[in-house]
């Protein structure tokens, strides 16, 4: 089965450090999302791309977060500087243009900022 | 903005029994998609079932089926013959159609416990 690959699976870092999370969407999928999951807020949409172009990143704290798609096989989410409140599971999901087939999620990156 | 509400934080069912998870949503759109995702302890988000709003027929996938009531904006998930492997968090999700111009909006989830 085709899958969305996220790395790293776990990341522990100190406050103030830069964190980069990577996502390889399913080949041929042209829509990529980044979600953050916490116990308090649940699943929140941070950003999404269509054909590598950012369409919406209104859910993302702009001062420290950035999301990019340097090519069709790689999406990145960067936090600089990281803070303890950024501790969460970050999911990448990909899909075809329409939502009819739903979206396939990666296994997530569990980020812990100490 | 769309909202999705799952009113049952936790549900418990005996193995082999049937359980129904509730979901309501609020939208002004007429064309959209609804999904149920399963998240086991491995934290992988797994698509269980999907429903197109323009279809009146309820979707089914093996032991999983939905009761879609468009007028009531209700989208419940029924799991028949519950199995231990069904234990997980279940999330209801909504997305507008039109090329998926918006991301999925999720409910807070229902923790399903299967009693052996």
Short mmCIF file of C-alpha atoms in Angstrom, two decimals:
data_model
loop_
_atom_site.label_atom_id
_atom_site.label_comp_id
_atom_site.label_asym_id
_atom_site.label_seq_id
_atom_site.Cartn_x
_atom_site.Cartn_y
_atom_site.Cartn_z
CA UNK A 1 0.00 0.00 0.00
CA UNK A 2 1.15 3.53 -0.75
CA UNK A 3 1.93 5.49 2.36
CA UNK A 4 2.86 8.93 3.59
CA UNK A 5 6.29 8.86 5.23
CA UNK A 6 7.15 11.20 8.08
CA UNK A 7 10.51 11.66 9.75
CA UNK A 8 11.56 11.66 12.49
CA UNK A 9 9.02 9.58 14.37
CA UNK A 10 10.09 11.07 17.68
CA UNK A 11 12.03 14.21 18.49
CA UNK A 12 13.12 15.57 21.85
CA UNK A 13 14.73 18.98 21.80
CA UNK A 14 15.59 21.81 24.11
CA UNK A 15 13.66 25.03 24.15
CA UNK A 16 15.06 27.51 21.66
CA UNK A 17 16.37 24.91 19.24
CA UNK A 18 15.28 24.62 15.62
CA UNK A 19 13.16 21.62 14.69
CA UNK A 20 12.51 20.37 11.17
CA UNK A 21 9.93 17.72 10.39
CA UNK A 22 9.75 16.08 6.97
CA UNK A 23 7.02 14.45 4.99
CA UNK A 24 7.08 12.44 1.78
CA UNK A 25 3.56 12.44 0.31
CA UNK A 26 2.18 9.61 -1.76
CA UNK A 27 3.47 9.77 -5.31
CA UNK A 28 0.93 11.54 -7.48
CA UNK A 29 -0.89 13.27 -4.64
CA UNK A 30 -1.03 17.01 -5.22
CA UNK A 31 -2.46 18.16 -1.88
CA UNK A 32 -0.49 18.13 1.35
CA UNK A 33 -1.64 19.12 4.83
CA UNK A 34 0.10 19.63 8.15
CA UNK A 35 -1.90 18.99 11.32
CA UNK A 36 -1.01 19.28 14.98
CA UNK A 37 -2.62 17.05 17.59
CA UNK A 38 -2.74 17.86 21.30
CA UNK A 39 -4.94 16.59 24.09
CA UNK A 40 -6.40 20.03 24.70
CA UNK A 41 -6.98 21.25 21.15
CA UNK A 42 -7.38 18.01 19.26
CA UNK A 43 -6.41 18.03 15.57
CA UNK A 44 -5.66 21.50 14.22
CA UNK A 45 -4.90 22.37 10.63
CA UNK A 46 -1.62 24.28 10.38
CA UNK A 47 -1.03 24.58 6.64
CA UNK A 48 -1.81 23.06 3.29
CA UNK A 49 -0.37 23.00 -0.19
CA UNK A 50 -1.86 22.33 -3.60
CA UNK A 51 0.57 21.53 -6.40
CA UNK A 52 3.37 22.68 -4.04
CA UNK A 53 1.86 26.15 -3.66
CA UNK A 54 0.84 27.20 -0.14
CA UNK A 55 -2.92 27.81 -0.08
CA UNK A 56 -3.51 28.44 3.58
CA UNK A 57 -1.28 28.69 6.60
CA UNK A 58 -3.61 30.76 8.76
CA UNK A 59 -3.56 28.11 11.47
CA UNK A 60 0.17 28.38 11.91
CA UNK A 61 1.97 30.73 14.33
CA UNK A 62 3.83 32.81 11.75
CA UNK A 63 6.54 34.11 14.01
CA UNK A 64 8.11 30.72 14.63
CA UNK A 65 6.59 28.20 12.21
CA UNK A 66 7.24 27.83 8.52
CA UNK A 67 6.09 25.25 5.98
CA UNK A 68 7.51 24.61 2.55
CA UNK A 69 7.39 22.15 -0.35
CA UNK A 70 10.73 22.37 -2.11
CA UNK A 71 9.60 19.66 -4.52
CA UNK A 72 6.66 17.31 -5.07
CA UNK A 73 8.23 14.56 -2.96
CA UNK A 74 9.05 16.60 0.13
CA UNK A 75 7.15 18.84 2.52
CA UNK A 76 8.81 20.38 5.56
CA UNK A 77 7.55 21.99 8.74
CA UNK A 78 10.05 24.02 10.69
CA UNK A 79 9.85 25.55 14.15
CA UNK A 80 12.41 28.15 15.15
CA UNK A 81 12.78 28.75 18.02
CA UNK A 82 10.89 25.87 19.61
CA UNK A 83 8.96 26.30 22.87
CA UNK A 84 7.53 23.77 25.35
CA UNK A 85 3.99 24.61 24.19
CA UNK A 86 4.92 23.25 20.76
CA UNK A 87 5.07 19.75 22.22
CA UNK A 88 2.53 17.72 20.23
CA UNK A 89 2.17 15.13 17.51
CA UNK A 90 2.52 16.63 14.05
CA UNK A 91 0.83 14.83 11.17
CA UNK A 92 1.29 15.18 7.47
CA UNK A 93 -1.52 14.05 5.14
CA UNK A 94 -1.74 13.90 1.37
CA UNK A 95 -4.47 13.42 -1.19
CA UNK A 96 -5.61 14.04 -4.72
CA UNK A 97 -7.11 17.42 -5.54
CA UNK A 98 -10.66 16.61 -4.56
CA UNK A 99 -11.65 15.31 -1.16
CA UNK A 100 -13.71 12.43 -2.49
CA UNK A 101 -11.13 9.81 -1.57
CA UNK A 102 -10.21 11.35 1.75
CA UNK A 103 -6.67 11.95 2.79
CA UNK A 104 -3.91 9.55 3.81
CA UNK A 105 -2.04 10.39 6.98
CA UNK A 106 1.53 9.68 7.93
CA UNK A 107 2.44 8.14 11.29
CA UNK A 108 3.22 11.51 12.78
CA UNK A 109 6.18 13.07 14.54
CA UNK A 110 5.93 13.24 18.32
CA UNK A 111 7.75 16.41 19.34
CA UNK A 112 8.77 17.06 22.92
CA UNK A 113 10.33 20.41 23.77
CA UNK A 114 11.96 20.54 27.20
CA UNK B 1 -16.51 28.19 9.72
CA UNK B 2 -17.49 24.56 10.00
CA UNK B 3 -17.64 22.78 13.33
CA UNK B 4 -17.80 19.09 14.14
CA UNK B 5 -19.11 17.85 17.48
CA UNK B 6 -18.66 14.42 18.98
CA UNK B 7 -20.66 14.39 22.18
CA UNK B 8 -19.37 11.07 23.52
CA UNK B 9 -15.83 11.36 24.90
CA UNK B 10 -15.83 7.62 25.65
CA UNK B 11 -17.91 4.59 24.73
CA UNK B 12 -17.67 0.99 25.88
CA UNK B 13 -19.08 -2.11 24.20
CA UNK B 14 -18.88 -5.85 24.69
CA UNK B 15 -17.01 -7.82 22.08
CA UNK B 16 -19.33 -9.01 19.26
CA UNK B 17 -21.95 -6.38 20.13
CA UNK B 18 -22.93 -3.31 18.11
CA UNK B 19 -22.02 0.25 19.01
CA UNK B 20 -22.94 3.61 17.50
CA UNK B 21 -20.75 6.70 17.70
CA UNK B 22 -22.41 10.09 17.27
CA UNK B 23 -21.30 13.07 15.24
CA UNK B 24 -23.00 16.32 14.35
CA UNK B 25 -21.66 19.14 12.23
CA UNK B 26 -22.53 22.66 11.35
CA UNK B 27 -22.10 24.12 7.88
CA UNK B 28 -23.80 26.43 5.44
CA UNK B 29 -22.45 24.46 2.50
CA UNK B 30 -24.60 22.01 0.55
CA UNK B 31 -21.83 19.95 -1.01
CA UNK B 32 -19.25 18.32 1.20
CA UNK B 33 -17.72 15.06 2.38
CA UNK B 34 -17.78 13.39 5.76
CA UNK B 35 -15.32 10.86 7.11
CA UNK B 36 -14.65 8.67 10.08
CA UNK B 37 -11.01 8.11 10.98
CA UNK B 38 -9.70 5.57 13.47
CA UNK B 39 -6.61 6.24 15.59
CA UNK B 40 -5.33 3.19 17.48
CA UNK B 41 -2.58 3.48 20.12
CA UNK B 42 -0.01 3.35 17.33
CA UNK B 43 -1.38 6.88 16.53
CA UNK B 44 -1.73 6.13 12.83
CA UNK B 45 -4.84 7.86 11.41
CA UNK B 46 -6.78 5.31 9.39
CA UNK B 47 -9.68 6.18 7.12
CA UNK B 48 -12.63 3.97 8.07
CA UNK B 49 -15.47 5.23 5.89
CA UNK B 50 -16.52 8.25 3.83
CA UNK B 51 -19.82 9.76 2.71
CA UNK B 52 -20.59 12.22 -0.06
CA UNK B 53 -23.26 14.70 1.01
CA UNK B 54 -25.06 14.49 -2.33
CA UNK B 55 -25.62 10.76 -1.92
CA UNK B 56 -28.68 9.73 0.04
CA UNK B 57 -27.53 6.15 0.39
CA UNK B 58 -25.60 5.48 3.55
CA UNK B 59 -22.04 4.26 3.07
CA UNK B 60 -21.00 0.83 4.32
CA UNK B 61 -17.62 -0.85 4.63
CA UNK B 62 -17.85 -4.40 5.92
CA UNK B 63 -18.78 -4.10 9.63
CA UNK B 64 -18.82 -0.32 9.51
CA UNK B 65 -21.79 1.71 8.34
CA UNK B 66 -23.03 5.25 8.74
CA UNK B 67 -26.38 6.87 9.33
CA UNK B 68 -26.22 10.13 7.40
CA UNK B 69 -29.04 12.58 8.11
CA UNK B 70 -28.30 15.66 6.01
CA UNK B 71 -31.18 17.78 7.25
CA UNK B 72 -30.26 17.08 10.84
CA UNK B 73 -26.53 17.45 10.06
CA UNK B 74 -25.87 14.14 11.74
CA UNK B 75 -23.34 11.48 10.74
CA UNK B 76 -23.15 8.52 13.12
CA UNK B 77 -20.92 5.47 12.79
CA UNK B 78 -22.20 2.00 13.55
CA UNK B 79 -19.75 -0.79 14.24
CA UNK B 80 -21.28 -4.27 14.12
CA UNK B 81 -19.79 -7.40 15.66
CA UNK B 82 -17.23 -5.34 17.59
CA UNK B 83 -13.74 -6.81 17.75
CA UNK B 84 -10.86 -6.16 20.11
CA UNK B 85 -8.97 -4.55 17.24
CA UNK B 86 -11.66 -1.89 16.96
CA UNK B 87 -10.49 -0.32 20.23
CA UNK B 88 -9.23 3.15 19.32
CA UNK B 89 -10.03 6.84 19.14
CA UNK B 90 -12.57 7.60 16.43
CA UNK B 91 -12.69 11.00 14.79
CA UNK B 92 -15.46 12.41 12.66
CA UNK B 93 -14.27 14.84 10.00
CA UNK B 94 -15.79 17.27 7.50
CA UNK B 95 -14.45 18.87 4.36
CA UNK B 96 -16.03 21.09 1.75
CA UNK B 97 -16.09 19.83 -1.80
CA UNK B 98 -14.96 22.04 -4.64
CA UNK B 99 -11.58 20.45 -4.97
CA UNK B 100 -10.96 20.12 -1.28
CA UNK B 101 -10.21 23.78 -0.95
CA UNK B 102 -10.31 23.48 2.82
CA UNK B 103 -8.64 21.02 5.09
CA UNK B 104 -10.46 18.46 7.18
CA UNK B 105 -12.21 19.80 10.26
CA UNK B 106 -12.16 17.19 13.01
CA UNK B 107 -14.28 16.53 16.06
CA UNK B 108 -12.61 15.98 19.44
CA UNK B 109 -12.91 12.24 19.13
CA UNK B 110 -14.58 9.31 20.91
CA UNK B 111 -12.50 6.77 22.79
CA UNK B 112 -13.95 3.34 22.06
CA UNK B 113 -13.29 0.56 24.56
CA UNK B 114 -14.01 -3.05 23.66
CA UNK B 115 -14.77 -5.31 26.63
CA UNK B 116 -13.74 -8.94 26.07
#
